[in-house]
PDB file of C-alpha atoms in Angstrom:
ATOM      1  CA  UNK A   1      30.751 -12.201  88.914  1.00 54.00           C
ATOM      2  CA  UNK A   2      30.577 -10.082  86.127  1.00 60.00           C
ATOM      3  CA  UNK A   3      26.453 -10.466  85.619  1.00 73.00           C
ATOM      4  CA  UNK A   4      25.358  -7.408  86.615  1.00 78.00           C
ATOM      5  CA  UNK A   5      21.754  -6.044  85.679  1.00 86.00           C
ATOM      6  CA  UNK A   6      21.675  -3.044  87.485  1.00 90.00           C
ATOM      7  CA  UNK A   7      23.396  -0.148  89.451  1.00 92.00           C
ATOM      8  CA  UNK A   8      25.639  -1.794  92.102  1.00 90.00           C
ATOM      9  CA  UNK A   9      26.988   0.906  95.120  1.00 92.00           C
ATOM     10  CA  UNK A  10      30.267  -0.268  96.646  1.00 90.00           C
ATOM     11  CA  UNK A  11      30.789   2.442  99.056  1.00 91.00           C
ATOM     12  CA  UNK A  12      34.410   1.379 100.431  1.00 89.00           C
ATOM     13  CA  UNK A  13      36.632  -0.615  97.748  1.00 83.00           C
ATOM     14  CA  UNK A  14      39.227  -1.559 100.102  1.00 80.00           C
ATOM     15  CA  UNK A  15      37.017  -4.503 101.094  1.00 79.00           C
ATOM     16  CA  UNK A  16      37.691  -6.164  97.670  1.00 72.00           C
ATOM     17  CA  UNK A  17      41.234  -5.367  97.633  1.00 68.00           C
ATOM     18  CA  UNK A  18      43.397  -8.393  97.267  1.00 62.00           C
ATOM     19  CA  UNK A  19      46.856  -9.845  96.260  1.00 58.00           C
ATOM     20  CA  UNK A  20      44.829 -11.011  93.325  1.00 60.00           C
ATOM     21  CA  UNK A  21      42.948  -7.263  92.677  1.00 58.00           C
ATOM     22  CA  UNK A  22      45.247  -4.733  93.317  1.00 57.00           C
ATOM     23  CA  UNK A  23      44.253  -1.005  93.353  1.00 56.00           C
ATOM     24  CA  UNK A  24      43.989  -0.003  90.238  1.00 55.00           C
ATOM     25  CA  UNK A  25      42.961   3.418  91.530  1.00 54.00           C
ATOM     26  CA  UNK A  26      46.317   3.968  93.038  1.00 57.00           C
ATOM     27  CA  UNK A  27      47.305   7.825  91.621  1.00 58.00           C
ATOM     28  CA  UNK A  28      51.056   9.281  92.095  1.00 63.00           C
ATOM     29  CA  UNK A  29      48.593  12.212  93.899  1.00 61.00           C
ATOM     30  CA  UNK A  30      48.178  10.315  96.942  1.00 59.00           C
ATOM     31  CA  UNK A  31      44.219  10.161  95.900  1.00 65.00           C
ATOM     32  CA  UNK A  32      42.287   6.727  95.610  1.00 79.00           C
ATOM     33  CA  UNK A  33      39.094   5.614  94.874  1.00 84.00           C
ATOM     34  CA  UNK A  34      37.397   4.768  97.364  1.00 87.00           C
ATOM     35  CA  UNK A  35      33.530   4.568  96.729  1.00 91.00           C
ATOM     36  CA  UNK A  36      31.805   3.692  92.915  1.00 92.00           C
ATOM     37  CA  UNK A  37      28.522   3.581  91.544  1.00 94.00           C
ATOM     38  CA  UNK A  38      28.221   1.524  88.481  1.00 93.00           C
ATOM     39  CA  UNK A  39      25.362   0.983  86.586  1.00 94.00           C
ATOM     40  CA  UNK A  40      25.665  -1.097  83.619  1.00 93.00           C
ATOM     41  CA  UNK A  41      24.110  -0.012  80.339  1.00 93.00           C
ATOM     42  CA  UNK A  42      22.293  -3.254  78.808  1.00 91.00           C
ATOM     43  CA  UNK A  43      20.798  -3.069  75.102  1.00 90.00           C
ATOM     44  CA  UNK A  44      18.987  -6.269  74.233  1.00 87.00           C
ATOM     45  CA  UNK A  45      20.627  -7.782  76.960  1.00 86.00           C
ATOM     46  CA  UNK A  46      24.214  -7.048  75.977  1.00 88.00           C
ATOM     47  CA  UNK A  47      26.303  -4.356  77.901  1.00 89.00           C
ATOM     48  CA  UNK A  48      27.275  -1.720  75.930  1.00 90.00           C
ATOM     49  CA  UNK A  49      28.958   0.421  78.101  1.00 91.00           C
ATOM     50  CA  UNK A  50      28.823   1.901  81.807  1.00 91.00           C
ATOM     51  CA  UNK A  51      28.105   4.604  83.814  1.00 92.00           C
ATOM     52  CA  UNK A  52      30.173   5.116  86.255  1.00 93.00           C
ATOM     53  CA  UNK A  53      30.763   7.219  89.786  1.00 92.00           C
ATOM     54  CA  UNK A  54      33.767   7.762  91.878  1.00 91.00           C
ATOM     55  CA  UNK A  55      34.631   9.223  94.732  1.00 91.00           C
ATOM     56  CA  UNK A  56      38.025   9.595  97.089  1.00 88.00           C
ATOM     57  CA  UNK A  57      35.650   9.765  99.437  1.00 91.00           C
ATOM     58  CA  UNK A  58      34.973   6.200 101.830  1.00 91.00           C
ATOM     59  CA  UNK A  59      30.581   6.116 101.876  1.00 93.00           C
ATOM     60  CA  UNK A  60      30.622   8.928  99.166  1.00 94.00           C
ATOM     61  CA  UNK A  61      26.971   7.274  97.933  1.00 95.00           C
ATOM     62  CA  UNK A  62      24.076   6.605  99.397  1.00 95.00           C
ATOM     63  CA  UNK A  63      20.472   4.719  98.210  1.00 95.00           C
ATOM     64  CA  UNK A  64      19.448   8.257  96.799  1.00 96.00           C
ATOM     65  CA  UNK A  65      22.298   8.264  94.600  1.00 96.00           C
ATOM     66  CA  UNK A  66      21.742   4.691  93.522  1.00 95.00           C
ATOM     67  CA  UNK A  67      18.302   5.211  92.897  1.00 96.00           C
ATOM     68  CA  UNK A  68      19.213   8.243  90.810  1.00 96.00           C
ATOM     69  CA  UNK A  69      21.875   5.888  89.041  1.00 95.00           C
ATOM     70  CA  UNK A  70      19.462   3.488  88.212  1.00 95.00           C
ATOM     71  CA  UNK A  71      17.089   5.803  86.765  1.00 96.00           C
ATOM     72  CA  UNK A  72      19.921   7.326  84.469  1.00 95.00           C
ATOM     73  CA  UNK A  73      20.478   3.653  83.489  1.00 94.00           C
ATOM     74  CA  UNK A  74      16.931   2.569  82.377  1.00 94.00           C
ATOM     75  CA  UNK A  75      16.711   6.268  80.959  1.00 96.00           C
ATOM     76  CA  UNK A  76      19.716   5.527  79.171  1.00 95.00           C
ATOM     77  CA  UNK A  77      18.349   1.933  77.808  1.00 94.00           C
ATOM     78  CA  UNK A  78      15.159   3.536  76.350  1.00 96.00           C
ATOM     79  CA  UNK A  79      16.703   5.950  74.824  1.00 96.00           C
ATOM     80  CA  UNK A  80      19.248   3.148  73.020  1.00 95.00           C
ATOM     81  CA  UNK A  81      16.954   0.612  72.561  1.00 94.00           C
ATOM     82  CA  UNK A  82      14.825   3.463  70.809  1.00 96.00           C
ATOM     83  CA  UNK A  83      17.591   4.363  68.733  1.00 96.00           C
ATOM     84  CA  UNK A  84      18.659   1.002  67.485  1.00 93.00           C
ATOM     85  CA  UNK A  85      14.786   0.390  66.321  1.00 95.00           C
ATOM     86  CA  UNK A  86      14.957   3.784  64.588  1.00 97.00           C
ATOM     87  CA  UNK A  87      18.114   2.647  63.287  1.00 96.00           C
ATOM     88  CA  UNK A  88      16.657  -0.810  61.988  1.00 94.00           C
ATOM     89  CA  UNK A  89      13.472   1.003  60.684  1.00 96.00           C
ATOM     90  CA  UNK A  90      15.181   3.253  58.328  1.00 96.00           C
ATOM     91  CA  UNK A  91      17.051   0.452  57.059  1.00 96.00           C
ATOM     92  CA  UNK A  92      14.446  -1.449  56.522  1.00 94.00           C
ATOM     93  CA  UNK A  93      13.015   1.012  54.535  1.00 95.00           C
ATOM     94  CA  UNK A  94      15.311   1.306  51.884  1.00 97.00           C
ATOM     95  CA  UNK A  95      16.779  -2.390  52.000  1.00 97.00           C
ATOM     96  CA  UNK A  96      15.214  -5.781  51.099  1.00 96.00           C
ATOM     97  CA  UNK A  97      15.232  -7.900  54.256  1.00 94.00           C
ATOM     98  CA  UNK A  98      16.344 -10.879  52.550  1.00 95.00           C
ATOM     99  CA  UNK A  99      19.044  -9.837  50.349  1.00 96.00           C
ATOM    100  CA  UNK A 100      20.436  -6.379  52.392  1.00 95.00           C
ATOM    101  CA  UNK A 101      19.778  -4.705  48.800  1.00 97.00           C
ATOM    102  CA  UNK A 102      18.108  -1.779  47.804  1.00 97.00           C
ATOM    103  CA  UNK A 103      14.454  -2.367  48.071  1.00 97.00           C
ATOM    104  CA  UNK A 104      11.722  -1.399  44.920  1.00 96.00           C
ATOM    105  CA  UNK A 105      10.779   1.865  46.559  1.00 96.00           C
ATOM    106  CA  UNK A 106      14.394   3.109  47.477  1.00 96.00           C
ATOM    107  CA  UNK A 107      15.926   1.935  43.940  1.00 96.00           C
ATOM    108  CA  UNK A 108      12.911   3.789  41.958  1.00 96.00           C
ATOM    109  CA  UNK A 109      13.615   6.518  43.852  1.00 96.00           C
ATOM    110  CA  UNK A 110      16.931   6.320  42.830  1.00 97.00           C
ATOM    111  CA  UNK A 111      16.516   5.500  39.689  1.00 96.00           C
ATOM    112  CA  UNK A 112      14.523   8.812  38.919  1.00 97.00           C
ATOM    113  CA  UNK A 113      17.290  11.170  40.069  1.00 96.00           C
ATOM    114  CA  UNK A 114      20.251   9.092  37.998  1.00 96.00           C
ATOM    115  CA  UNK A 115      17.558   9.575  34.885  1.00 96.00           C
ATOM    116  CA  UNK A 116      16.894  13.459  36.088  1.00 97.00           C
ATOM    117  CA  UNK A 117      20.454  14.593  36.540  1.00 96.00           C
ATOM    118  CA  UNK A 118      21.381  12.075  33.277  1.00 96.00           C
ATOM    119  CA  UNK A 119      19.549  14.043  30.921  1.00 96.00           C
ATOM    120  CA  UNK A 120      20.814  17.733  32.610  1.00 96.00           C
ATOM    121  CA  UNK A 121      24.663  16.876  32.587  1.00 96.00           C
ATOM    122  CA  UNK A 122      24.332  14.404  29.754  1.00 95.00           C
ATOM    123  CA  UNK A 123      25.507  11.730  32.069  1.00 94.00           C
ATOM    124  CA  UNK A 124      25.501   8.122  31.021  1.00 95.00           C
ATOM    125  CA  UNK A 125      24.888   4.951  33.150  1.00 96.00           C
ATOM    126  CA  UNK A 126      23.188   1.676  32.354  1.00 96.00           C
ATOM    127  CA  UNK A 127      20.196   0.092  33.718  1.00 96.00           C
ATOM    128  CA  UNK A 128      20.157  -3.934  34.014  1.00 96.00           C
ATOM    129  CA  UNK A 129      17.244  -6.202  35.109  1.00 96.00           C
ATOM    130  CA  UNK A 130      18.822  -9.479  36.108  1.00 95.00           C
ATOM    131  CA  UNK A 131      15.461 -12.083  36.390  1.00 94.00           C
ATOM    132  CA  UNK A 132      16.146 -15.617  37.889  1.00 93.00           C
ATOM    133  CA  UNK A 133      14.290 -18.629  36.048  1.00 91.00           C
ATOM    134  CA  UNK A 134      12.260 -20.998  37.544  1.00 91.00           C
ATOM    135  CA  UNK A 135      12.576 -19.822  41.327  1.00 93.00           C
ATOM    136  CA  UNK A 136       9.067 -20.477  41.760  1.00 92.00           C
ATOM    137  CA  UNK A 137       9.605 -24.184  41.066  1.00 94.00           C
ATOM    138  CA  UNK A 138      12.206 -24.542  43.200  1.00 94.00           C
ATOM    139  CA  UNK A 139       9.776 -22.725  45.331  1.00 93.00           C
ATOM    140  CA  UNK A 140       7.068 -25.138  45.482  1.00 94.00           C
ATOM    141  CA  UNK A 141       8.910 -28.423  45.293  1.00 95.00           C
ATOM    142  CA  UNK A 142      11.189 -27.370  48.333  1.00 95.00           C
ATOM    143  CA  UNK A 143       9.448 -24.404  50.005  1.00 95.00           C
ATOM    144  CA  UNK A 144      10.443 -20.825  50.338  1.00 94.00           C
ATOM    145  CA  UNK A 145      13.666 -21.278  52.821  1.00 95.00           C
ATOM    146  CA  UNK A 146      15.627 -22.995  49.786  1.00 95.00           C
ATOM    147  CA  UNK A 147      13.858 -20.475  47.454  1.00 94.00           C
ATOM    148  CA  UNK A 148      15.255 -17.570  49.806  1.00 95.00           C
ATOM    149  CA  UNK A 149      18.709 -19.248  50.073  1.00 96.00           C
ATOM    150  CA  UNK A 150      18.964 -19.333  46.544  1.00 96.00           C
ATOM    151  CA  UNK A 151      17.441 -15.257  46.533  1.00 97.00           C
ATOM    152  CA  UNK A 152      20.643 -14.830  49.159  1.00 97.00           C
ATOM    153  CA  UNK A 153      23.223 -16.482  47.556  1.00 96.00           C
ATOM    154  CA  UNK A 154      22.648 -14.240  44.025  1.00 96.00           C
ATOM    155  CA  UNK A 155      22.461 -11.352  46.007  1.00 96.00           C
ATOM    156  CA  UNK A 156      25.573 -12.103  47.524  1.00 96.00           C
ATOM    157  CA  UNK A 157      27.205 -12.990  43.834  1.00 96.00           C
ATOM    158  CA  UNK A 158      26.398  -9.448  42.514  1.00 94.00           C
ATOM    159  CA  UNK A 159      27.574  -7.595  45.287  1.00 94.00           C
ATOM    160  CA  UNK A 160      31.061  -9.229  44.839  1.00 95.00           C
ATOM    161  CA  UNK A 161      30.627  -9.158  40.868  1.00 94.00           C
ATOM    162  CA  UNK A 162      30.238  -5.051  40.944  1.00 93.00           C
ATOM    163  CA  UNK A 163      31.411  -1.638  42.570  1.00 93.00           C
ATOM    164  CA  UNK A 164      31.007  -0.859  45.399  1.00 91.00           C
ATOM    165  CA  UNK A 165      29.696   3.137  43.571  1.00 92.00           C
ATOM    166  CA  UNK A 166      26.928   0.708  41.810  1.00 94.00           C
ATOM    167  CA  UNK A 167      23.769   0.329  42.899  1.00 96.00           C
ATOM    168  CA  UNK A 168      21.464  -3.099  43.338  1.00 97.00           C
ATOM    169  CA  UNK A 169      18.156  -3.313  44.036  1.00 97.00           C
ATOM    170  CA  UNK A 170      15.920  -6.486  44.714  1.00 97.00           C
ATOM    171  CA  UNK A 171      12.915  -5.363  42.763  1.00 95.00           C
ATOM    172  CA  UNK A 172      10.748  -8.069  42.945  1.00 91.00           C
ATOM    173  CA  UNK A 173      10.775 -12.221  44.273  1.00 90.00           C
ATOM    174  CA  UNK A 174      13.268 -13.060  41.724  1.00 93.00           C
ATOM    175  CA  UNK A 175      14.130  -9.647  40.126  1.00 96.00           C
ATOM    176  CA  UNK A 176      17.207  -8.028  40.579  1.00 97.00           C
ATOM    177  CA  UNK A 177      18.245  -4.474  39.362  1.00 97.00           C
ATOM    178  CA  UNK A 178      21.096  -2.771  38.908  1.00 97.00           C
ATOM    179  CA  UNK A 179      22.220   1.120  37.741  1.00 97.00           C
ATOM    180  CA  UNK A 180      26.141   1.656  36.948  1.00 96.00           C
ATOM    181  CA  UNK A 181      26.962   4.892  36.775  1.00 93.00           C
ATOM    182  CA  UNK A 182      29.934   6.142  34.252  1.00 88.00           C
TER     183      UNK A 182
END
């Protein structure tokens, strides 16, 4: 059915064999498969990808090995799941959740080294604030979702307006910043 959730042992494939599923195991070696263990990998209740166990061998697998499958699978999940948060973590720390751009603390940061390695090679860049008037009006007659659509939509209008070498930073509710190198 195509919904499965955990490790499924089919320990002789013939049974499912039909004019409509043909053996796609057939081999110009004379070997089949004849037993699998699947066990679908699910992040965030997508599948991802599988694990998966064949044998030529009719009854190759017992509960044993589909226990063990299973615990490779939720293993597997964690350690995914895990990943992606890490993932989503260090993005959040250097991007604004809003916009996708730089953050304050990553674009200071930033900002430092471009001044630091400026003054050694005698590099130049610029350095633009970009401030958006009367946001907070638009905040308070209709509320923060139009505010933020407004916040998303400028975002989205520099990004297209520069390089993709330049960097733009949210720095504040309605500041924007922006270093171009060369």
């Amino acid at each position: 059915q195509g919904k499965m959730k955990k490790s499924v042992l089919i320990n002789d494939l013939s049974q499912f064999l039909t004019e409509n599923i043909p053996d796609m195991a057939d081999s110009s070696s004379g070997r089949y498969i004849n037993a699998s263990l699947c066990s679908p990998i699910l992040v965030e209740g997508e599948v991802i990808g599988l694990l998966n166990l064949d044998s030529t061998m009719v009854g190759a697998f017992d509960d044993s090995d589909l226990d063990l499958a299973e615990y490779m699978r939720e293993q597997l999940e964690i350690a995914l799941t895990r990943r992606q948060l890490y993932d989503k973590i260090v993005y959040l720390s250097r991007h604004d959740e809003v916009t996708g751009l730089y953050n304050r603390r990553f674009f200071e940061e930033f900002a430092e080294r471009t001044l630091k390695r400026s003054r050694r090679y005698d590099e130049k860049f610029c350095l633009a604030v970009f401030d958006l008037n009367g946001l907070k009006q638009v905040n308070d007659n209709y509320g923060h979702q139009c505010g933020d659509e407004i916040i998303k939509t400028f975002a989205k209008a520099l990004r297209e307006s520069f390089r993709e070498t330049d960097i733009l930073g949210r720095y504040g509710g309605d500041e924007f910043v922006g270093i171009f190198l060369e």
